[in-house]
């Protein structure tokens, strides 16, 4: 496909199928009308006409709209001829000849003559004429042949073929250029003066047509020479305008000539109409080809002249540039030595500055952790590099900035600066640098109306302030001052910025060093806490274990029933003490893992106070203490369970550490908060340990610590829970007088409190008897003890070391389990979660299950929480285990009933 054809096809695709159909319809209608006009002028027979404009339109349509215009030409030609000759076969053959003629001519023009651009050159016009001469023989030959085969041969045959060929040739030479040039041209390219000239040419052409060819003027033997009047408008259009206007003049003159010839007027009128038309066709050919060739030649000359003018203008511009360059070179040559000398001086100064920077940076690297020394060296360096009288560095101090290092300031001015606290604002250079976070250059300090008077008192005139930025946050400001009115150069500002960057690095190094020291201290504190924990664990865990060993030894002998019951109670108390220690560790692990999420609600504080009183009243009485709970009707917003744990820990410590006297728990409103106070008359806490007592495993030494004092986690848990709930905790204490712990809790408006009636309906019978419980653990002792306990409660028990063994045992008993209890870490690398999932998948049952683990690592707690299984931590008290069994088996029974 040639380039013009490709453009036409691309345009067709862009417009869409509907636009393409309308174009074909328009082409077909126009071709049909022109063909009918030509057939009405047939002179030899009904199908042979010397005037055939349809050929030129068909050729132009294919050139402009592409080869896809062929179907429209074919259909329109067939319609015009079938309505004329009456023979379908002859009409089809003629239509094929007309279509083939247009397609072949268009293909030759696209390949040989540059398509629609053929009329832009003289050679192109000549090639176009040759293509038309050769291609139009196709239509004449096919058409005459069709008439012969249809049984209606024209006579004489040679004249008929000649007439057909000349009519198609004239139509191609006259009509095709007119249609192509106007369809491909731009109507908006004319200026107003050009439209006037074009209108004049058209008017003159019409006047010539009327005078020379129209029947409006009487025909005489002297009128024939008037046909030469067609030359002036043709020459005018060809020489003054372009090929489009020339083709327009040709088409207008041709129309007038056809009109006059048909009316028997004009220079071409003869006795025979066919002879008249043949003369007319020769006239068309004689005026079309030469005038189009002349117009193309003139157009080529204009383009050549325009190119010459452009080239001349470019050469003139280049010559001007060369002259300017020569002048600049001449001027530059005079200053070259001066610039070289200046550059040499600059390089010398830069070398000195770099040497100074290197010396200072070397000194900085030697003393990188002495901050004050570093800052003093940096301000000294900044002043010397920028040829300034003084310099200083400001650093943050709370919400303001204060001077941290100064160089070469007068003593009285330094005192004023030391008293000055600067905030971001326009009244100081430091404030502006902090506000704008970029270099601030104040050329004349004394005439700057916004500056503070304290800064003007030092007599300085010029200043630059450079913010010290770390991660887009200012950590200080470097200020460099001159007492003379002389602005800082860009090079000096660049050097000062380099010093500021080094100051940031130095400050960051010091900060990192201090952070490393703090981390080292924290690590040492953690090691000491670990040592305290090991010591506490060694003592507080050995005590109940020692007691348990003695109790077991006593049970191995002969003891009475009453004595046996008492020993069992003491064993239970020892186990409870161990459980309390492990529960504290578990609470810390939960807080470290982040799995503890508050459940915020609104409730009356009285409910919490009542539970506190019922929990500790017996213990207080046993120690001879007075526990007083001050009633209060306020409501608070918090997590009931976590706030209860905070209060329980505080009251437990108060009761434990108070030897005599009383413990008071009360509440007071403080604005929008309720302050919960716990008073005791204990030994008190030294002021230097008010922070330390909230650390893990920390305990105050001395006789006030009782044996059952625990591992020092109670207040650490209180502190962690208060931070989790965002409750403020406060401590006031005096040695020998006691302590007060206070918790600030948000208060809310009180509302009616409906006390739920006690569940005094018939007690729910125990639902664990007869249930099949699968216990999975890799420890035989745990399997034996747990299985024995569950069997004593009436359960059927299947113990196994893994999920695979459990499935084998279930297959033997042919019964589905009601509950699965699994240790978290199993010996085969499988977790309890995976073991439970394997049993559920194999049995295809949603079996209730929960986990038991001695691993209190935060990762295990998070994994269990994400899996959705409840996790009990060893050691598990039998009461808690039975409650868990009742809870899960009761839910399982409800599911079975619903099913």
PDB file of C-alpha atoms in Angstrom, residues 2-4 63 67 104-119 121-135:
ATOM      1  CA  UNK A   2       1.445   3.391  -0.994  1.00  0.00           C
ATOM      2  CA  UNK A   3       1.827   6.352   1.326  1.00  0.00           C
ATOM      3  CA  UNK A   4      -1.293   8.316   0.296  1.00  0.00           C
ATOM      4  CA  UNK A  63      -6.439   9.475  -4.804  1.00  0.00           C
ATOM      5  CA  UNK A  67      -8.667   2.457  -2.929  1.00  0.00           C
ATOM      6  CA  UNK A 104      -5.003   1.571 -12.216  1.00  0.00           C
ATOM      7  CA  UNK A 105      -4.529   5.295 -12.810  1.00  0.00           C
ATOM      8  CA  UNK A 106      -4.499   6.005  -9.054  1.00  0.00           C
ATOM      9  CA  UNK A 107      -2.007   3.173  -8.407  1.00  0.00           C
ATOM     10  CA  UNK A 108       0.340   4.441 -11.141  1.00  0.00           C
ATOM     11  CA  UNK A 109       0.102   8.003  -9.843  1.00  0.00           C
ATOM     12  CA  UNK A 110       0.792   6.891  -6.233  1.00  0.00           C
ATOM     13  CA  UNK A 111       3.761   4.782  -7.268  1.00  0.00           C
ATOM     14  CA  UNK A 112       5.245   6.950 -10.022  1.00  0.00           C
ATOM     15  CA  UNK A 113       4.033  10.501  -9.412  1.00  0.00           C
ATOM     16  CA  UNK A 114       4.035  10.890  -5.574  1.00  0.00           C
ATOM     17  CA  UNK A 115       0.244  10.585  -5.297  1.00  0.00           C
ATOM     18  CA  UNK A 116      -1.696  13.749  -4.607  1.00  0.00           C
ATOM     19  CA  UNK A 117       1.522  15.775  -4.665  1.00  0.00           C
ATOM     20  CA  UNK A 118       1.898  15.146  -8.418  1.00  0.00           C
ATOM     21  CA  UNK A 119       0.577  18.618  -9.289  1.00  0.00           C
ATOM     22  CA  UNK A 121       6.021  19.820  -9.941  1.00  0.00           C
ATOM     23  CA  UNK A 122       6.208  20.127 -13.747  1.00  0.00           C
ATOM     24  CA  UNK A 123       7.487  16.563 -14.013  1.00  0.00           C
ATOM     25  CA  UNK A 124       4.608  15.378 -11.878  1.00  0.00           C
ATOM     26  CA  UNK A 125       2.054  17.074 -14.183  1.00  0.00           C
ATOM     27  CA  UNK A 126       3.655  15.484 -17.235  1.00  0.00           C
ATOM     28  CA  UNK A 127       3.640  12.060 -15.588  1.00  0.00           C
ATOM     29  CA  UNK A 128       0.022  12.570 -14.549  1.00  0.00           C
ATOM     30  CA  UNK A 129      -0.925  13.357 -18.178  1.00  0.00           C
ATOM     31  CA  UNK A 130       0.878  10.240 -19.468  1.00  0.00           C
ATOM     32  CA  UNK A 131      -0.836   8.051 -16.849  1.00  0.00           C
ATOM     33  CA  UNK A 132      -4.221   9.447 -17.856  1.00  0.00           C
ATOM     34  CA  UNK A 133      -3.507   8.864 -21.564  1.00  0.00           C
ATOM     35  CA  UNK A 134      -2.631   5.199 -20.950  1.00  0.00           C
ATOM     36  CA  UNK A 135      -5.151   4.294 -18.247  1.00  0.00           C
TER      37      UNK A 135
END
